[in-house]
GROMACS .gro file of C-alpha atoms in nm:
model
  400
    1MET     CA    1   0.000   0.000   0.000
    2SER     CA    2   0.145   0.334  -0.107
    3SER     CA    3   0.200   0.616   0.138
    4LEU     CA    4  -0.048   0.827  -0.060
    5HIS     CA    5  -0.318   0.563  -0.019
    6LYS     CA    6  -0.244   0.533   0.353
    7SER     CA    7  -0.276   0.908   0.378
    8ARG     CA    8  -0.617   0.900   0.207
    9ILE     CA    9  -0.739   0.631   0.445
   10ALA     CA   10  -0.624   0.843   0.739
   11ASP     CA   11  -0.809   1.145   0.596
   12PHE     CA   12  -1.133   0.947   0.577
   13GLN     CA   13  -1.087   0.811   0.927
   14ASP     CA   14  -1.033   1.162   1.061
   15VAL     CA   15  -1.356   1.286   0.904
   16LEU     CA   16  -1.560   0.983   1.011
   17LYS     CA   17  -1.447   0.982   1.374
   18GLU     CA   18  -1.586   1.330   1.440
   19PRO     CA   19  -1.897   1.334   1.665
   20SER     CA   20  -2.074   1.534   1.397
   21ILE     CA   21  -1.949   1.454   1.048
   22VAL     CA   22  -1.891   1.750   0.817
   23LEU     CA   23  -2.074   1.645   0.502
   24GLU     CA   24  -1.886   1.878   0.271
   25LYS     CA   25  -1.552   1.730   0.377
   26LEU     CA   26  -1.681   1.377   0.331
   27ARG     CA   27  -1.817   1.459  -0.014
   28GLU     CA   28  -1.492   1.621  -0.118
   29LEU     CA   29  -1.290   1.316  -0.016
   30SER     CA   30  -1.537   1.061  -0.155
   31PHE     CA   31  -1.557   1.228  -0.495
   32SER     CA   32  -1.204   1.112  -0.577
   33GLY     CA   33  -1.279   0.754  -0.475
   34ILE     CA   34  -1.340   0.586  -0.141
   35PRO     CA   35  -1.094   0.325  -0.009
   36CYS     CA   36  -1.249  -0.015   0.054
   37GLU     CA   37  -1.018  -0.089   0.348
   38GLY     CA   38  -1.177  -0.101   0.692
   39GLY     CA   39  -1.528  -0.081   0.551
   40LEU     CA   40  -1.483   0.287   0.465
   41ARG     CA   41  -1.680   0.271   0.140
   42CYS     CA   42  -1.974   0.093   0.305
   43LEU     CA   43  -1.991   0.352   0.580
   44CYS     CA   44  -1.952   0.649   0.347
   45TRP     CA   45  -2.223   0.526   0.111
   46LYS     CA   46  -2.466   0.485   0.400
   47ILE     CA   47  -2.404   0.845   0.500
   48LEU     CA   48  -2.408   0.985   0.146
   49LEU     CA   49  -2.735   0.802   0.072
   50ASN     CA   50  -2.894   0.950   0.386
   51TYR     CA   51  -2.932   0.618   0.565
   52LEU     CA   52  -2.705   0.721   0.851
   53PRO     CA   53  -2.727   1.072   0.996
   54LEU     CA   54  -2.427   1.297   1.047
   55GLU     CA   55  -2.448   1.262   1.425
   56ARG     CA   56  -2.252   0.951   1.517
   57ALA     CA   57  -2.418   0.918   1.858
   58SER     CA   58  -2.751   0.826   1.696
   59TRP     CA   59  -2.616   0.552   1.465
   60THR     CA   60  -2.669   0.259   1.703
   61SER     CA   61  -3.033   0.340   1.778
   62ILE     CA   62  -3.120   0.421   1.416
   63LEU     CA   63  -2.960   0.103   1.282
   64ALA     CA   64  -3.141  -0.108   1.542
   65LYS     CA   65  -3.472   0.060   1.455
   66GLN     CA   66  -3.433   0.023   1.078
   67ARG     CA   67  -3.310  -0.335   1.091
   68GLY     CA   68  -3.599  -0.422   1.322
   69LEU     CA   69  -3.838  -0.257   1.078
   70TYR     CA   70  -3.699  -0.465   0.792
   71SER     CA   71  -3.754  -0.783   0.996
   72GLN     CA   72  -4.113  -0.669   1.040
   73PHE     CA   73  -4.146  -0.628   0.662
   74LEU     CA   74  -4.023  -0.985   0.617
   75ARG     CA   75  -4.282  -1.115   0.860
   76GLU     CA   76  -4.570  -0.917   0.711
   77MET     CA   77  -4.492  -0.960   0.341
   78ILE     CA   78  -4.327  -1.299   0.312
   79ILE     CA   79  -4.377  -1.510   0.623
   80GLN     CA   80  -4.742  -1.430   0.710
   81PRO     CA   81  -4.865  -1.454   0.346
   82GLY     CA   82  -4.668  -1.777   0.319
   83ILE     CA   83  -4.844  -1.918   0.625
   84ALA     CA   84  -5.181  -1.801   0.491
   85LYS     CA   85  -5.113  -1.966   0.154
   86ALA     CA   86  -5.014  -2.290   0.324
   87ASN     CA   87  -5.337  -2.284   0.526
   88MET     CA   88  -5.577  -2.176   0.253
   89GLY     CA   89  -5.796  -2.454   0.130
   90VAL     CA   90  -5.649  -2.737   0.338
   91SER     CA   91  -5.960  -2.938   0.254
   92ARG     CA   92  -6.254  -2.876   0.022
   93GLU     CA   93  -6.474  -2.790   0.319
   94ASP     CA   94  -6.237  -2.508   0.414
   95VAL     CA   95  -6.267  -2.327   0.082
   96THR     CA   96  -6.503  -2.031   0.107
   97PHE     CA   97  -6.597  -1.806  -0.183
   98GLU     CA   98  -6.366  -1.539  -0.043
   99ASP     CA   99  -6.072  -1.780  -0.039
  100HIS     CA  100  -6.145  -1.945  -0.373
  101PRO     CA  101  -5.872  -1.897  -0.638
  102LEU     CA  102  -6.138  -1.806  -0.897
  103ASN     CA  103  -6.290  -1.533  -0.682
  104PRO     CA  104  -6.308  -1.229  -0.920
  105ASN     CA  105  -6.287  -0.976  -0.635
  106PRO     CA  106  -5.968  -0.771  -0.704
  107ASP     CA  107  -5.913  -0.739  -0.329
  108SER     CA  108  -5.926  -1.113  -0.260
  109ARG     CA  109  -5.621  -1.277  -0.107
  110TRP     CA  110  -5.579  -1.508  -0.406
  111ASN     CA  111  -5.591  -1.222  -0.653
  112THR     CA  112  -5.323  -1.039  -0.453
  113TYR     CA  113  -5.121  -1.360  -0.439
  114PHE     CA  114  -5.136  -1.408  -0.817
  115LYS     CA  115  -5.041  -1.045  -0.884
  116ASP     CA  116  -4.749  -1.072  -0.645
  117ASN     CA  117  -4.642  -1.388  -0.825
  118GLU     CA  118  -4.618  -1.202  -1.155
  119VAL     CA  119  -4.387  -0.947  -0.997
  120LEU     CA  120  -4.187  -1.215  -0.817
  121LEU     CA  121  -4.130  -1.418  -1.133
  122GLN     CA  122  -3.995  -1.118  -1.321
  123ILE     CA  123  -3.764  -1.034  -1.030
  124ASP     CA  124  -3.650  -1.397  -1.012
  125LYS     CA  125  -3.575  -1.405  -1.382
  126ASP     CA  126  -3.365  -1.088  -1.360
  127VAL     CA  127  -3.170  -1.152  -1.040
  128ARG     CA  128  -3.059  -1.497  -1.157
  129ARG     CA  129  -2.864  -1.318  -1.432
  130LEU     CA  130  -2.721  -1.043  -1.213
  131CYS     CA  131  -2.353  -0.961  -1.280
  132PRO     CA  132  -2.279  -1.277  -1.481
  133ASP     CA  133  -1.912  -1.178  -1.515
  134ILE     CA  134  -1.850  -1.264  -1.148
  135SER     CA  135  -1.956  -1.563  -0.936
  136PHE     CA  136  -2.037  -1.364  -0.621
  137PHE     CA  137  -2.416  -1.371  -0.656
  138GLN     CA  138  -2.414  -1.747  -0.707
  139ARG     CA  139  -2.232  -1.814  -0.385
  140ALA     CA  140  -2.396  -1.877  -0.049
  141THR     CA  141  -2.419  -1.586   0.190
  142GLU     CA  142  -2.250  -1.623   0.527
  143TYR     CA  143  -2.558  -1.472   0.688
  144PRO     CA  144  -2.874  -1.637   0.551
  145CYS     CA  145  -3.200  -1.494   0.679
  146LEU     CA  146  -3.285  -1.706   0.984
  147LEU     CA  147  -3.643  -1.578   0.986
  148ILE     CA  148  -3.693  -1.732   0.643
  149LEU     CA  149  -3.484  -2.048   0.679
  150ASP     CA  150  -3.598  -2.152   1.030
  151PRO     CA  151  -3.684  -2.524   0.985
  152GLN     CA  152  -3.962  -2.487   1.245
  153ASN     CA  153  -4.150  -2.255   1.011
  154GLU     CA  154  -4.382  -2.429   0.769
  155PHE     CA  155  -4.475  -2.165   0.518
  156GLU     CA  156  -4.432  -2.091   0.152
  157THR     CA  157  -4.103  -1.904   0.097
  158LEU     CA  158  -4.026  -1.701  -0.214
  159ARG     CA  159  -3.813  -1.992  -0.334
  160LYS     CA  160  -4.110  -2.229  -0.303
  161ARG     CA  161  -4.341  -1.983  -0.472
  162VAL     CA  162  -4.114  -1.965  -0.773
  163GLU     CA  163  -4.071  -2.342  -0.784
  164GLN     CA  164  -4.441  -2.422  -0.751
  165THR     CA  165  -4.601  -2.164  -0.974
  166THR     CA  166  -4.714  -2.267  -1.320
  167LEU     CA  167  -4.674  -1.917  -1.463
  168LYS     CA  168  -4.391  -1.856  -1.708
  169SER     CA  169  -4.176  -1.557  -1.625
  170GLN     CA  170  -4.133  -1.483  -1.995
  171THR     CA  171  -4.504  -1.400  -2.021
  172VAL     CA  172  -4.492  -1.138  -1.746
  173ALA     CA  173  -4.179  -0.950  -1.849
  174ARG     CA  174  -4.222  -0.581  -1.775
  175ASN     CA  175  -3.960  -0.398  -1.972
  176ARG     CA  176  -3.903  -0.031  -1.904
  177SER     CA  177  -3.891   0.047  -2.275
  178GLY     CA  178  -3.972  -0.156  -2.581
  179VAL     CA  179  -3.720   0.038  -2.785
  180THR     CA  180  -3.403   0.010  -2.584
  181ASN     CA  181  -3.223  -0.311  -2.494
  182MET     CA  182  -3.153  -0.295  -2.120
  183SER     CA  183  -2.857  -0.535  -2.136
  184SER     CA  184  -2.510  -0.446  -2.251
  185PRO     CA  185  -2.367  -0.684  -2.516
  186HIS     CA  186  -2.033  -0.736  -2.342
  187LYS     CA  187  -2.207  -0.832  -2.018
  188ASN     CA  188  -2.402  -1.116  -2.177
  189ASN     CA  189  -2.103  -1.319  -2.287
  190ALA     CA  190  -2.079  -1.519  -1.967
  191PRO     CA  191  -2.084  -1.899  -1.989
  192PRO     CA  192  -2.438  -2.042  -1.998
  193ALA     CA  193  -2.387  -2.196  -1.654
  194LEU     CA  194  -2.363  -1.847  -1.505
  195ASN     CA  195  -2.669  -1.705  -1.677
  196GLU     CA  196  -2.918  -1.908  -1.472
  197TYR     CA  197  -2.810  -1.953  -1.114
  198GLU     CA  198  -2.872  -2.286  -0.945
  199VAL     CA  199  -3.076  -2.291  -0.624
  200LEU     CA  200  -2.864  -2.395  -0.326
  201PRO     CA  201  -2.966  -2.675  -0.086
  202ASN     CA  202  -3.217  -2.608   0.191
  203GLY     CA  203  -3.059  -2.417   0.475
  204CYS     CA  204  -2.843  -2.210   0.240
  205GLU     CA  205  -2.917  -1.892   0.051
  206ALA     CA  206  -2.735  -1.752  -0.249
  207HIS     CA  207  -2.668  -1.380  -0.262
  208TRP     CA  208  -2.905  -1.347  -0.559
  209GLU     CA  209  -3.187  -1.482  -0.343
  210VAL     CA  210  -3.121  -1.207  -0.090
  211VAL     CA  211  -3.139  -0.948  -0.368
  212GLU     CA  212  -3.464  -1.108  -0.487
  213ARG     CA  213  -3.615  -1.066  -0.142
  214ILE     CA  214  -3.506  -0.700  -0.122
  215LEU     CA  215  -3.670  -0.622  -0.456
  216PHE     CA  216  -3.988  -0.811  -0.369
  217ILE     CA  217  -4.028  -0.620  -0.041
  218TYR     CA  218  -3.963  -0.292  -0.226
  219ALA     CA  219  -4.228  -0.380  -0.486
  220LYS     CA  220  -4.483  -0.461  -0.216
  221LEU     CA  221  -4.417  -0.134  -0.032
  222ASN     CA  222  -4.424   0.074  -0.352
  223PRO     CA  223  -4.721  -0.056  -0.554
  224GLY     CA  224  -4.727   0.255  -0.771
  225ILE     CA  225  -4.401   0.151  -0.936
  226ALA     CA  226  -4.362  -0.206  -0.801
  227TYR     CA  227  -4.073  -0.367  -0.989
  228VAL     CA  228  -3.942  -0.261  -1.327
  229GLN     CA  229  -3.668  -0.443  -1.512
  230GLY     CA  230  -3.338  -0.268  -1.443
  231MET     CA  231  -3.392  -0.213  -1.071
  232ASN     CA  232  -3.190  -0.531  -1.018
  233GLU     CA  233  -2.891  -0.356  -1.177
  234ILE     CA  234  -2.927  -0.070  -0.925
  235VAL     CA  235  -2.954  -0.285  -0.614
  236GLY     CA  236  -2.678  -0.525  -0.720
  237PRO     CA  237  -2.373  -0.299  -0.664
  238LEU     CA  238  -2.520  -0.169  -0.338
  239TYR     CA  239  -2.570  -0.517  -0.199
  240TYR     CA  240  -2.232  -0.639  -0.323
  241THR     CA  241  -2.058  -0.349  -0.148
  242PHE     CA  242  -2.236  -0.403   0.184
  243ALA     CA  243  -2.215  -0.785   0.171
  244THR     CA  244  -1.836  -0.772   0.125
  245ASP     CA  245  -1.780  -0.530   0.413
  246PRO     CA  246  -1.473  -0.650   0.609
  247ASN     CA  247  -1.657  -0.562   0.930
  248SER     CA  248  -1.865  -0.872   1.010
  249GLU     CA  249  -2.103  -0.678   1.234
  250TRP     CA  250  -2.202  -0.462   0.938
  251LYS     CA  251  -2.190  -0.745   0.684
  252GLU     CA  252  -2.440  -0.946   0.887
  253HIS     CA  253  -2.702  -0.678   0.823
  254ALA     CA  254  -2.621  -0.622   0.454
  255GLU     CA  255  -2.974  -0.715   0.346
  256ALA     CA  256  -3.157  -0.462   0.563
  257ASP     CA  257  -2.899  -0.187   0.505
  258THR     CA  258  -2.911  -0.244   0.129
  259PHE     CA  259  -3.291  -0.226   0.131
  260PHE     CA  260  -3.299   0.116   0.294
  261CYS     CA  261  -3.012   0.258   0.088
  262PHE     CA  262  -3.177   0.126  -0.229
  263THR     CA  263  -3.508   0.279  -0.123
  264ASN     CA  264  -3.341   0.617  -0.066
  265LEU     CA  265  -3.159   0.599  -0.399
  266MET     CA  266  -3.479   0.500  -0.582
  267ALA     CA  267  -3.654   0.800  -0.426
  268GLU     CA  268  -3.415   1.014  -0.630
  269ILE     CA  269  -3.423   0.820  -0.958
  270ARG     CA  270  -3.761   0.645  -0.961
  271ASP     CA  271  -3.899   0.888  -1.220
  272ASN     CA  272  -3.662   0.726  -1.470
  273PHE     CA  273  -3.860   0.403  -1.432
  274ILE     CA  274  -4.207   0.554  -1.472
  275LYS     CA  275  -4.302   0.563  -1.839
  276SER     CA  276  -4.586   0.811  -1.792
  277LEU     CA  277  -4.331   1.070  -1.673
  278ASP     CA  278  -4.093   1.027  -1.967
  279ASP     CA  279  -4.176   1.359  -2.131
  280SER     CA  280  -4.202   1.561  -1.811
  281GLN     CA  281  -3.916   1.776  -1.682
  282CYS     CA  282  -3.827   1.504  -1.431
  283GLY     CA  283  -3.855   1.223  -1.686
  284ILE     CA  284  -3.587   1.028  -1.867
  285THR     CA  285  -3.653   1.189  -2.208
  286TYR     CA  286  -3.569   1.533  -2.069
  287LYS     CA  287  -3.247   1.398  -1.917
  288MET     CA  288  -3.141   1.229  -2.240
  289GLU     CA  289  -3.198   1.554  -2.429
  290LYS     CA  290  -2.995   1.732  -2.161
  291VAL     CA  291  -2.698   1.506  -2.245
  292TYR     CA  292  -2.717   1.623  -2.607
  293SER     CA  293  -2.768   1.990  -2.519
  294THR     CA  294  -2.460   1.969  -2.292
  295LEU     CA  295  -2.264   1.802  -2.572
  296LYS     CA  296  -2.373   2.078  -2.811
  297ASP     CA  297  -2.236   2.335  -2.567
  298LYS     CA  298  -1.906   2.149  -2.513
  299ASP     CA  299  -1.839   1.996  -2.858
  300VAL     CA  300  -2.068   2.124  -3.129
  301GLU     CA  301  -1.885   1.936  -3.406
  302LEU     CA  302  -1.949   1.599  -3.243
  303TYR     CA  303  -2.306   1.697  -3.164
  304LEU     CA  304  -2.376   1.784  -3.528
  305LYS     CA  305  -2.219   1.456  -3.644
  306LEU     CA  306  -2.452   1.252  -3.424
  307GLN     CA  307  -2.747   1.461  -3.538
  308GLU     CA  308  -2.649   1.412  -3.901
  309GLN     CA  309  -2.643   1.035  -3.854
  310ASN     CA  310  -2.976   1.049  -3.670
  311ILE     CA  311  -2.823   0.883  -3.364
  312LYS     CA  312  -3.076   0.967  -3.096
  313PRO     CA  313  -2.984   0.964  -2.726
  314GLN     CA  314  -3.259   0.705  -2.672
  315PHE     CA  315  -3.038   0.454  -2.855
  316PHE     CA  316  -2.773   0.454  -2.579
  317ALA     CA  317  -2.822   0.722  -2.312
  318PHE     CA  318  -3.146   0.565  -2.190
  319ARG     CA  319  -2.956   0.271  -2.048
  320TRP     CA  320  -2.662   0.485  -1.932
  321LEU     CA  321  -2.885   0.715  -1.729
  322THR     CA  322  -3.152   0.476  -1.606
  323LEU     CA  323  -2.907   0.215  -1.479
  324LEU     CA  324  -2.643   0.466  -1.357
  325LEU     CA  325  -2.388   0.316  -1.600
  326SER     CA  326  -2.405  -0.020  -1.420
  327GLN     CA  327  -2.425  -0.206  -1.753
  328GLU     CA  328  -2.142  -0.023  -1.927
  329PHE     CA  329  -1.853  -0.124  -1.702
  330LEU     CA  330  -1.740  -0.410  -1.484
  331LEU     CA  331  -1.861  -0.405  -1.124
  332PRO     CA  332  -1.545  -0.261  -0.958
  333ASP     CA  333  -1.552   0.027  -1.208
  334VAL     CA  334  -1.924   0.086  -1.153
  335ILE     CA  335  -1.858   0.110  -0.779
  336ARG     CA  336  -1.583   0.365  -0.841
  337ILE     CA  337  -1.817   0.575  -1.057
  338TRP     CA  338  -2.083   0.558  -0.788
  339ASP     CA  339  -1.835   0.694  -0.531
  340SER     CA  340  -1.830   1.015  -0.732
  341LEU     CA  341  -2.203   1.016  -0.811
  342PHE     CA  342  -2.305   0.970  -0.448
  343ALA     CA  343  -2.052   1.229  -0.333
  344ASP     CA  344  -2.158   1.504  -0.570
  345ASP     CA  345  -2.413   1.747  -0.427
  346ASN     CA  346  -2.597   1.748  -0.761
  347ARG     CA  347  -2.515   1.384  -0.829
  348PHE     CA  348  -2.748   1.326  -1.120
  349ASP     CA  349  -2.645   1.647  -1.290
  350PHE     CA  350  -2.295   1.507  -1.264
  351LEU     CA  351  -2.415   1.183  -1.424
  352LEU     CA  352  -2.519   1.386  -1.730
  353LEU     CA  353  -2.165   1.526  -1.746
  354VAL     CA  354  -2.018   1.176  -1.716
  355CYS     CA  355  -2.227   1.067  -2.013
  356CYS     CA  356  -2.116   1.372  -2.208
  357ALA     CA  357  -1.753   1.300  -2.117
  358MET     CA  358  -1.794   0.943  -2.244
  359LEU     CA  359  -1.897   1.083  -2.583
  360ILE     CA  360  -1.617   1.338  -2.603
  361LEU     CA  361  -1.349   1.082  -2.511
  362ILE     CA  362  -1.435   0.876  -2.821
  363ARG     CA  363  -1.503   1.178  -3.044
  364GLU     CA  364  -1.238   1.086  -3.305
  365GLN     CA  365  -1.386   0.741  -3.356
  366LEU     CA  366  -1.738   0.884  -3.369
  367LEU     CA  367  -1.640   1.155  -3.620
  368GLU     CA  368  -1.482   0.894  -3.847
  369GLY     CA  369  -1.743   0.621  -3.808
  370ASP     CA  370  -2.064   0.559  -3.997
  371PHE     CA  371  -2.400   0.493  -3.829
  372THR     CA  372  -2.340   0.120  -3.775
  373ILE     CA  373  -1.990   0.163  -3.632
  374ASN     CA  374  -2.096   0.446  -3.405
  375MET     CA  375  -2.397   0.258  -3.273
  376ARG     CA  376  -2.170  -0.033  -3.189
  377LEU     CA  377  -1.934   0.202  -3.004
  378LEU     CA  378  -2.215   0.353  -2.802
  379GLN     CA  379  -2.387   0.023  -2.722
  380ASP     CA  380  -2.061  -0.141  -2.615
  381TYR     CA  381  -1.851   0.145  -2.481
  382PRO     CA  382  -1.480   0.091  -2.556
  383ILE     CA  383  -1.300   0.288  -2.281
  384THR     CA  384  -1.244   0.096  -1.958
  385ASP     CA  385  -1.049   0.361  -1.765
  386VAL     CA  386  -1.328   0.510  -1.556
  387CYS     CA  387  -1.090   0.749  -1.378
  388GLN     CA  388  -1.018   0.911  -1.716
  389ILE     CA  389  -1.393   0.947  -1.774
  390LEU     CA  390  -1.454   1.096  -1.429
  391GLN     CA  391  -1.164   1.337  -1.471
  392LYS     CA  392  -1.308   1.457  -1.802
  393ALA     CA  393  -1.651   1.498  -1.646
  394LYS     CA  394  -1.500   1.705  -1.364
  395GLU     CA  395  -1.331   1.926  -1.624
  396LEU     CA  396  -1.665   1.980  -1.795
  397GLN     CA  397  -1.821   2.064  -1.458
  398ASP     CA  398  -1.548   2.314  -1.372
  399SER     CA  399  -1.571   2.482  -1.714
  400LYS     CA  400  -1.936   2.582  -1.667
   0.00000   0.00000   0.00000
């Protein structure tokens, strides 16, 4: 470890040990990348995403309260419905009209169960393919959810629901956009064995199953948006970061902490996932156009070239912005980009500048290429040095 890196770690530790953390100092340090040693990144993200307050003295009580609340969500939305499902219609005499699966009442328990199944199957389909370039999500977690796996509990778990249902997940796919492919070509080249994760033996849980549970709880608590394909790519890096925390006391609660950080992050970007808001000022169409208007201001020649070739921002920037670049780079690089995004006071304005920087850094290739070549460049971005991209984006920010 270099002396410079040791110095950066010491700087973070100095800021984080203060009774009341100075947010501006933490943001300034985090913008240039957060060290992973000692769980610094995990702690900084929780502060930057407004999960932990700036007053250190309140951390213990707030964490206990939030983690207890998440356990309550598990009981109310997975365990109790699972018990009810197991008990419904034990014999023909027990089946009332209210409990009958063919009851047309939209508020019936069966109707709710079937609707939840549609959401669950789409989540299951997506999380099984999460980050196929690494094996982490396939592996068993060190801290499986004891509430769910308790052998004394006889109820239908999410795993059993997926196994027992006769619905096909392909028929309930809910894509965010029918125009844009949400998956990056270079991320789909994993061996077939990694594309569909195997279910582990009873008593064990894979990391992807934990992510599935987080997304299902989020969908139940947010019926207005529920689950939309792509949310799995947002929660994945968060969970990976917290579940690999070197501090075992924090790692043990990665599921609950990820849920609340994901919820806070989605509160800021959820409009990107709501199609009816696309053309509003907070919608994704406006943001994509903002990337091009920024490019026009910074590099009019490149802007005119893309306009001439009729390369619309929807063809590439939709995925860049909606998924916070999580599909354009490998996971360690995504995490580094997110250090800067979370640290910036206007983090999603900075994301627009990162996208603009990505275009400018390949301007020569884009100016020389035809439509087909340029679309290939933009759909499978060629630069892997994310520090170069972030530096360029910072230059664009400073030149305003």
